[in-house]
Each structure stands twice: as C-alpha cells, then as structure tokens.
C-alpha cells in the first residue's frame, strides 16, 4: 500500500539529533574521543561539559547563568569533574582527558580549600583537618547566606 522508503543514514560524529530519529525512540549520540568541551562555567550553565551532548530536549532562557562567586566556581569545577569522570568511564584510553581530569581535580582542591578557609567547611569530612568538631557546627553554613551576599 505504501511505497517502501529507505531511512536516511544517521551520522554519529557531530552529536546532533538526526532527522531520521523517530518520535519517542531514544537516541544517544555517539561521543567521539577528543570531543570539544565547554568552559567550566558554560558546562554548568548547559548541564553538560560536551557541546555535542547539549541537545535541545527543553528550552532554557538565553540569559540563564549560574550565580558568580567562589561557591559557584567550586560547583562548576565539581560539575566538570563529574562530567569528565563519566566520559572517562567510556573512553578509558583518552590520555588527554585523563590529564585534564587531573588538572581540574587540582583546581577543585585549591578552590575548595580557598572557600573553606574563608567560609568554613563544606563537608563533615573537611573537619578532619580542623582542631575541633565545632568548625563544622559554626554558622553561617553555605545555605544560610542571603541572596546577593558574597560567598
């Protein structure tokens, strides 16, 4: 009854949703080794480190930026570490990404130490280097700051 149609070929190198992906059928773009990466702040804003995985599943305002400051910087670094870790789980042989992971881990450690020296511990485990347990209990905690206050 219907003429037989040949579906178009789906490329997998660019990370975009192809026209041949039928409605309601999941499609996961194949991630190439050495994929392009966002900066840490752009990664946090877009919800992914890799532009090729930033697919238009939902709309977000163009001006959606996370709050700036030491805590936002630390969150962005931690986000990039999680993203790189997930990438390395499937691309174990990507030495460049592993070196980048180590660089970001060092940056996150420095940023966390800087933040904690200014505002106190972020995690209970951070008090292991403190003189007393009360370092963890002293306010203000990160969530006690008012909007607009420096963190």
XYZ file of C-alpha atoms in Angstrom:
151
model
C 0.000 0.000 0.000
C 2.725 2.435 0.947
C 5.869 2.818 -1.111
C 8.869 1.344 0.669
C 11.117 4.089 1.968
C 14.760 3.799 2.873
C 15.538 5.718 6.059
C 18.277 8.341 5.707
C 21.706 7.420 7.036
C 22.384 8.648 10.540
C 25.786 10.160 11.173
C 27.186 9.879 14.673
C 30.175 12.198 14.723
C 28.527 15.544 15.406
C 26.336 14.738 18.411
C 23.183 16.256 16.939
C 19.783 14.628 16.870
C 19.391 13.316 13.295
C 16.236 13.775 11.255
C 15.949 10.004 10.987
C 15.386 9.589 14.750
C 11.698 8.612 15.033
C 9.444 10.229 17.589
C 9.654 8.635 21.050
C 12.587 6.412 20.175
C 15.637 7.175 22.314
C 18.766 8.282 20.553
C 22.085 8.719 22.312
C 24.716 10.496 20.238
C 27.990 8.655 19.941
C 30.653 10.638 21.729
C 33.974 10.803 19.915
C 37.330 10.706 21.666
C 38.711 14.220 21.983
C 35.267 15.854 21.888
C 35.038 19.630 22.136
C 34.424 20.917 25.663
C 32.741 23.931 27.221
C 34.494 26.081 29.810
C 33.620 25.047 33.366
C 31.072 27.858 33.805
C 29.425 27.163 30.431
C 29.346 23.455 31.292
C 27.437 24.176 34.495
C 25.080 26.547 32.649
C 24.366 23.974 29.908
C 24.223 20.874 32.074
C 26.993 19.132 30.130
C 30.690 19.563 29.520
C 30.368 18.490 25.902
C 28.612 20.700 23.301
C 27.861 17.599 21.205
C 25.660 16.280 24.022
C 23.838 19.585 24.528
C 20.728 18.559 22.635
C 17.541 20.641 22.501
C 15.413 18.492 24.826
C 13.999 21.540 26.594
C 14.175 25.283 26.267
C 16.136 27.386 28.683
C 16.323 31.162 28.818
C 19.250 32.597 26.877
C 20.363 34.596 29.884
C 20.368 31.621 32.272
C 23.653 31.938 34.105
C 24.547 30.497 37.454
C 25.441 32.835 40.287
C 29.043 34.021 40.287
C 31.374 33.809 43.248
C 33.636 31.312 44.995
C 30.854 28.783 45.679
C 29.638 28.892 42.057
C 33.226 28.458 40.856
C 33.626 25.435 43.109
C 30.318 23.966 41.907
C 31.380 24.440 38.284
C 34.702 22.683 38.923
C 32.968 19.789 40.691
C 30.483 19.519 37.813
C 33.291 19.326 35.249
C 34.972 16.582 37.297
C 31.772 14.519 37.282
C 31.338 15.038 33.521
C 34.949 14.131 32.760
C 34.676 11.096 35.042
C 31.613 9.872 33.146
C 33.403 10.467 29.839
C 36.467 8.559 31.050
C 34.256 5.628 32.095
C 33.527 5.075 28.393
C 36.797 6.434 26.933
C 39.438 4.949 29.250
C 42.191 5.309 26.664
C 41.807 9.082 26.245
C 45.022 10.206 27.943
C 44.373 13.872 27.178
C 41.018 13.732 29.007
C 42.649 11.985 31.976
C 45.316 14.694 32.184
C 42.542 17.293 32.013
C 40.725 15.436 34.808
C 43.827 15.634 36.999
C 44.184 19.370 36.260
C 40.544 20.031 37.170
C 40.885 17.896 40.323
C 43.818 20.056 41.434
C 41.856 23.239 40.604
C 38.835 21.936 42.568
C 41.016 21.090 45.563
C 42.552 24.574 45.559
C 39.153 26.272 45.136
C 37.612 24.169 47.928
C 40.499 24.915 50.295
C 40.217 28.622 49.481
C 36.454 28.587 50.019
C 36.730 26.677 53.290
C 39.453 28.995 54.601
C 37.120 31.951 54.000
C 33.723 30.477 54.948
C 34.290 27.228 56.843
C 33.928 23.562 55.914
C 31.578 22.430 53.171
C 31.535 18.773 54.181
C 31.720 16.984 57.517
C 34.849 15.219 56.274
C 36.505 18.620 55.884
C 36.618 18.919 59.673
C 39.168 16.089 59.853
C 41.819 18.781 59.392
C 40.221 21.151 61.918
C 41.197 21.489 65.571
C 37.671 20.784 66.875
C 34.363 19.413 65.647
C 32.746 22.800 66.263
C 34.324 24.034 62.994
C 31.554 22.053 61.278
C 28.804 23.361 63.543
C 29.684 27.073 63.443
C 27.368 29.160 61.316
C 26.838 30.507 58.788
C 26.631 27.421 56.616
C 26.643 27.955 52.832
C 22.836 27.824 52.667
C 22.464 30.473 55.409
C 23.663 33.325 53.202
C 21.168 35.781 51.837
C 20.866 36.390 48.104
C 23.424 38.918 46.933
C 25.857 38.308 49.813
C 29.404 37.433 48.883
C 30.190 33.778 49.451
